[in-house]
Structures are given as C-alpha cells and as structure tokens.
C-alpha cells in the first residue's frame, strides 16, 4: 500500500517546525478540547507539541476517513493516543475506530468466501433495479421478523448476485443481532468438496463442520450448482444442510448460475437419483416466495 505524509510542514529550521506544529494544534479544536479535558494547560501542550502533533495529524486525516482499503496514512489503521498523568505526557499508537469496527463485525463472519475488497461494501451500494430491490425486501422482512423466507438469486456471470449476497452478509455482521448472526458465506464448490474429503479423513471434523452449516443462524451458499455432484455430496451434505435448515426455519441464501429446474436436472443423473434431486429442489422452493433472476447484466 502506498503511504503518504499528511499535511507536511515546510520548514527551514526546528523553531519554524515547532511554530507550525503549534499553529496546527490551535487550528484543531477537537484535539485542543481533548487535551484540556485530560488536564493539560496550553503551556504543557506547547512543551509536548511533538507528541501532540501526531494526534493532530491523525485527527485531521481520519475526520474524512476513506475506509480501511484506501487508508494511506503512514501509520495506517492506527491512531495516536495521548495520555497525561503526573505531569507526564505520553503517546502511543492504538487501533483506529474503523479497524476496531472491522475486527468486531468480521468475527460475525465465521466463514467468508468473498474477497477482502468487498468488506467495505454496503446494501446501499447495491443498484436499485427491480429484482435486486425484491431481494432486499425479502432481507428486510427477515430483519423485521416478518418472514423467514429464503432467497434464491440466479443470474449470469457478472450480474451481481454474489456481490448482493455479500452486501447482505456484511450488513448482518455489522448489526450482530442475536439469532441473526453469526454468518457463513461459503463457496459451494470449495466447501462441499472440503466436507466430502473430511468425511474420509476426519469424520469428527466432518460432523462438526456439517453441523455448523446446518445450524448457523445465516448461511449463504454462493455458486450453488457448480459443486462436484456425487451421491454422497447430494444426500449426506446438500440434502442434510437444506432439510435441517428448513426444519429449523434458518435464513438461507443461494446464488447460482442455474435455475432450480436446472439444479434438479444436474443432480438427477439417473432415475433413482432423480427422487432425491426433486426433494432437494422441493424443499428449497417451499422456503421461497419465488426465484429472483438478475439476468446477465454485468454491473460489477
């Protein structure tokens, strides 16, 4: 990450530097107020200006915080903390509020199979097309305890379905409402194959991970339909997760390139397997108002 210096001071000697630091402090009411609140006189401030100026710089930059991804301070994600006790002024770097908020809400995302760049997105960043608005209405009803209906969001590559689902996951994580968090956002191909392998290598870990997906308050299954399709994955993993979550009325979101009819066809490779494939799709449909089709528009 590129680092920049904030409000560089142009000086010819140390006296001029100190003078400019003091002027910068006087021009920063927030820091002046803070220093007075912790008991400093202006004389003490002037005597410790080299320490206090770091807080002035941080305050001026962070007032218009560009977000963690775009932070270009020299001490990125950190802010100066000034303390005053027994006539001694001390300075230390501590995590900024934005970093603490990020750490807090990321704890609610137990599994997060989407890029770091998306951590700054919001449901307000989602375009207000008719279909996306319908999806957000379902989500809003869930937040308001009006409904526990699931979301099945289909669309072509680049239609914004994963972005929309990630925005919902982040919004839920930030709210951290009891019973509506934590959240798992999983890639179907990666996580179902992982479960398949764990079933052979470590049955206890398989049971633990499967239980997590079955019972986590909110589960988002991204790219549903692209996973490896075997009898075991279909019956012991996909069906188990979907049936359990349906019975418990736990909020679940799917994103997929495929319609539910196509999902049924993909899993029904022969007559005997068609029964379970049909049951999986029937269970999903029972929890939906309808499938939401975003089409093939490349919006992100």
XYZ file of C-alpha atoms in Angstrom:
300
model
C 0.000 0.000 0.000
C 1.237 3.463 -0.891
C 1.932 5.637 2.149
C 1.704 9.417 2.182
C 2.546 12.080 4.703
C -0.394 14.053 5.968
C -0.182 17.816 5.819
C 3.604 18.040 5.518
C 5.168 21.031 7.238
C 7.552 23.103 5.146
C 10.282 24.408 7.424
C 13.756 25.793 7.266
C 14.698 25.186 10.913
C 13.454 23.451 14.036
C 11.985 26.631 15.521
C 9.843 27.147 12.454
C 8.778 23.496 12.604
C 7.669 23.826 16.233
C 5.824 27.039 15.411
C 3.878 25.363 12.609
C 3.042 22.389 14.835
C 1.611 24.744 17.474
C -0.420 26.574 14.847
C -1.770 23.257 13.570
C -2.808 22.343 17.118
C -4.615 25.667 17.611
C -6.419 25.049 14.309
C -7.686 21.650 15.520
C -10.471 22.285 18.072
C -11.065 18.568 18.683
C -7.509 17.946 19.886
C -7.393 21.218 21.848
C -10.612 20.241 23.621
C -9.344 16.711 24.345
C -6.051 17.947 25.791
C -7.867 20.367 28.088
C -10.292 17.650 29.189
C -7.418 15.444 30.375
C -5.942 18.330 32.349
C -3.312 19.908 30.112
C -2.657 23.620 30.127
C -1.649 25.312 26.889
C 1.876 25.559 28.260
C 2.014 21.787 28.741
C 0.651 21.331 25.215
C 3.366 23.569 23.797
C 6.078 21.772 25.755
C 4.901 18.427 24.340
C 3.884 19.600 20.888
C 5.966 16.996 19.031
C 3.891 14.232 20.620
C 0.554 16.012 20.370
C 1.100 16.957 16.736
C 0.875 13.271 15.775
C -2.665 13.269 17.173
C -3.438 16.462 15.243
C -2.294 14.829 12.003
C -4.293 11.678 12.660
C -7.408 13.637 13.630
C -7.304 15.808 10.518
C -6.876 12.806 8.218
C -9.320 10.467 9.936
C -12.052 13.118 10.010
C -12.611 12.240 6.347
C -11.793 8.540 6.672
C -11.668 6.952 3.187
C -12.125 3.441 4.616
C -9.541 0.831 5.532
C -8.919 -0.270 1.960
C -7.955 3.265 0.937
C -6.149 4.406 4.074
C -2.834 5.995 3.064
C -1.605 7.301 6.386
C 1.956 6.464 7.389
C 0.523 4.674 10.433
C -2.349 3.071 8.519
C -5.226 1.706 10.652
C -3.670 3.229 13.798
C -4.255 6.491 15.628
C -2.218 8.350 18.218
C -3.445 8.219 21.796
C -2.243 10.915 24.189
C -2.356 10.456 27.969
C -1.438 12.900 30.715
C -0.732 11.850 34.290
C 1.656 13.068 36.982
C 2.737 15.937 34.722
C 3.913 13.467 32.077
C 2.545 13.384 28.530
C 2.782 10.014 26.816
C 1.970 8.963 23.278
C 1.153 5.554 21.831
C -0.421 4.092 18.706
C -3.697 2.217 19.080
C -6.102 0.672 16.530
C -8.394 3.249 14.944
C -12.167 3.055 15.444
C -12.700 1.847 11.894
C -10.273 -1.049 12.406
C -11.973 -1.994 15.689
C -15.359 -1.958 13.955
C -13.940 -4.130 11.178
C -12.488 -6.625 13.652
C -15.796 -6.714 15.516
C -18.006 -7.407 12.520
C -15.547 -9.808 10.878
C -15.887 -12.014 13.957
C -19.519 -12.488 12.921
C -18.400 -13.851 9.536
C -17.277 -17.316 10.591
C -16.503 -18.291 7.009
C -16.133 -15.656 4.316
C -15.562 -16.886 0.776
C -15.540 -13.478 -0.855
C -12.669 -11.019 -1.462
C -11.315 -8.564 1.106
C -12.161 -5.724 -1.272
C -15.848 -6.358 -0.611
C -15.603 -5.819 3.150
C -16.298 -2.109 2.701
C -19.476 -2.572 0.652
C -22.974 -1.863 1.903
C -26.502 -2.783 0.906
C -26.784 0.891 -0.032
C -24.166 0.285 -2.749
C -26.470 -2.183 -4.499
C -28.217 -0.687 -7.522
C -31.955 -0.316 -7.146
C -33.058 -2.479 -10.060
C -36.443 -4.149 -9.637
C -35.066 -7.638 -8.978
C -32.389 -6.510 -6.521
C -34.982 -4.419 -4.701
C -37.163 -7.534 -4.417
C -34.232 -9.431 -2.909
C -33.551 -6.640 -0.423
C -37.244 -6.605 0.510
C -37.040 -10.291 1.442
C -33.965 -9.471 3.518
C -35.701 -6.503 5.147
C -38.665 -8.705 6.087
C -36.249 -11.147 7.700
C -34.646 -8.335 9.714
C -38.067 -7.165 10.873
C -39.094 -10.733 11.821
C -41.913 -10.567 9.290
C -40.717 -13.644 7.427
C -38.008 -16.313 7.378
C -38.332 -16.881 3.638
C -35.129 -17.825 1.877
C -33.509 -16.108 -1.087
C -32.591 -17.885 -4.306
C -30.722 -15.416 -6.522
C -29.879 -16.588 -10.021
C -28.120 -14.816 -12.854
C -25.245 -14.902 -15.278
C -21.604 -14.188 -14.547
C -21.215 -10.539 -13.598
C -24.884 -9.988 -12.807
C -24.052 -9.012 -9.225
C -25.612 -11.944 -7.374
C -22.554 -12.720 -5.208
C -21.987 -9.011 -4.567
C -25.591 -8.629 -3.428
C -25.344 -11.654 -1.128
C -22.048 -10.381 0.321
C -23.607 -6.965 0.986
C -26.378 -8.677 2.949
C -23.840 -10.780 4.879
C -21.828 -7.683 5.811
C -24.938 -5.787 6.866
C -25.971 -8.668 9.125
C -22.464 -8.940 10.564
C -22.412 -5.225 11.402
C -25.813 -5.420 13.069
C -24.797 -8.545 15.054
C -28.407 -9.178 16.059
C -28.795 -12.149 18.395
C -30.266 -15.040 16.426
C -29.352 -13.433 13.079
C -25.591 -13.792 13.415
C -23.007 -15.198 13.064
C -22.975 -15.853 9.331
C -21.273 -18.305 6.992
C -20.736 -17.231 3.371
C -19.490 -20.350 1.606
C -18.493 -21.202 -1.928
C -20.395 -24.374 -2.827
C -17.593 -25.950 -4.865
C -14.897 -25.338 -2.257
C -16.812 -26.123 0.920
C -18.816 -29.134 -0.241
C -15.641 -30.745 -1.602
C -13.941 -29.932 1.703
C -16.748 -31.721 3.554
C -16.504 -34.675 1.191
C -12.779 -35.006 1.927
C -13.256 -34.566 5.679
C -15.786 -37.405 5.741
C -12.949 -39.757 4.782
C -10.010 -38.116 6.520
C -11.563 -36.910 9.782
C -15.163 -37.974 10.497
C -15.299 -35.884 13.681
C -14.254 -32.726 11.824
C -16.766 -33.561 9.096
C -19.542 -33.818 11.666
C -18.536 -30.522 13.309
C -18.333 -28.581 10.041
C -21.573 -30.045 8.695
C -23.315 -29.174 11.958
C -22.080 -25.594 11.605
C -23.629 -25.241 8.147
C -26.842 -26.856 9.337
C -27.309 -24.636 12.385
C -25.534 -21.289 11.835
C -28.196 -18.534 12.015
C -27.486 -17.358 8.463
C -25.952 -19.440 5.684
C -25.140 -18.095 2.222
C -24.279 -20.712 -0.403
C -22.530 -18.994 -3.290
C -22.305 -20.503 -6.788
C -24.735 -23.276 -5.914
C -24.780 -25.907 -8.649
C -21.087 -25.691 -9.518
C -20.097 -28.171 -6.804
C -18.948 -31.717 -7.524
C -22.056 -33.879 -7.760
C -21.820 -37.304 -6.174
C -24.402 -39.372 -4.326
C -22.651 -38.621 -1.050
C -22.445 -34.859 -1.596
C -26.075 -34.743 -2.699
C -27.533 -36.965 0.040
C -25.241 -36.519 3.053
C -24.249 -32.890 2.557
C -26.578 -30.818 0.365
C -29.814 -32.518 1.393
C -28.790 -32.654 5.054
C -27.982 -28.932 5.167
C -31.094 -27.843 3.300
C -33.518 -30.131 5.146
C -32.168 -29.242 8.591
C -32.223 -25.522 7.885
C -35.751 -25.774 6.506
C -36.962 -27.592 9.614
C -35.303 -25.010 11.868
C -36.501 -22.075 9.722
C -32.970 -20.695 9.472
C -32.369 -17.905 6.946
C -30.543 -19.209 3.882
C -29.433 -17.502 0.676
C -28.373 -19.211 -2.539
C -26.647 -17.618 -5.511
C -26.422 -19.615 -8.709
C -25.945 -19.516 -12.464
C -28.717 -22.119 -12.640
C -32.472 -22.080 -12.146
C -33.898 -24.555 -9.652
C -35.232 -26.648 -12.541
C -31.675 -26.841 -13.856
C -30.351 -27.738 -10.386
C -32.801 -30.643 -10.283
C -31.598 -31.834 -13.681
C -27.929 -31.530 -12.685
C -28.440 -33.728 -9.614
C -30.815 -36.197 -11.310
C -28.216 -38.125 -13.307
C -30.427 -41.223 -13.410
C -33.936 -42.305 -12.361
C -33.013 -43.342 -8.822
C -31.119 -40.124 -8.150
C -33.928 -38.007 -9.565
C -36.045 -38.646 -6.458
C -33.548 -37.025 -4.089
C -32.805 -34.218 -6.561
C -36.507 -33.456 -6.762
C -36.800 -33.478 -2.968
C -33.907 -31.015 -2.557
C -35.442 -28.567 -5.012
C -38.898 -29.020 -3.484
C -37.532 -28.158 -0.041
C -35.821 -25.016 -1.323
C -38.953 -23.906 -3.168
C -41.057 -24.407 -0.054
C -38.979 -21.688 1.630
C -39.143 -19.167 -1.230
C -41.651 -16.645 -2.464
C -40.053 -17.081 -5.853
C -36.688 -17.312 -7.576
C -35.095 -13.928 -8.216
C -33.457 -13.678 -11.633
C -30.873 -10.908 -12.049
C -30.334 -11.735 -15.713
C -26.961 -11.321 -17.393
C -26.253 -7.628 -16.858
C -22.592 -7.052 -15.994
C -22.873 -4.464 -13.272
C -19.820 -5.209 -11.107
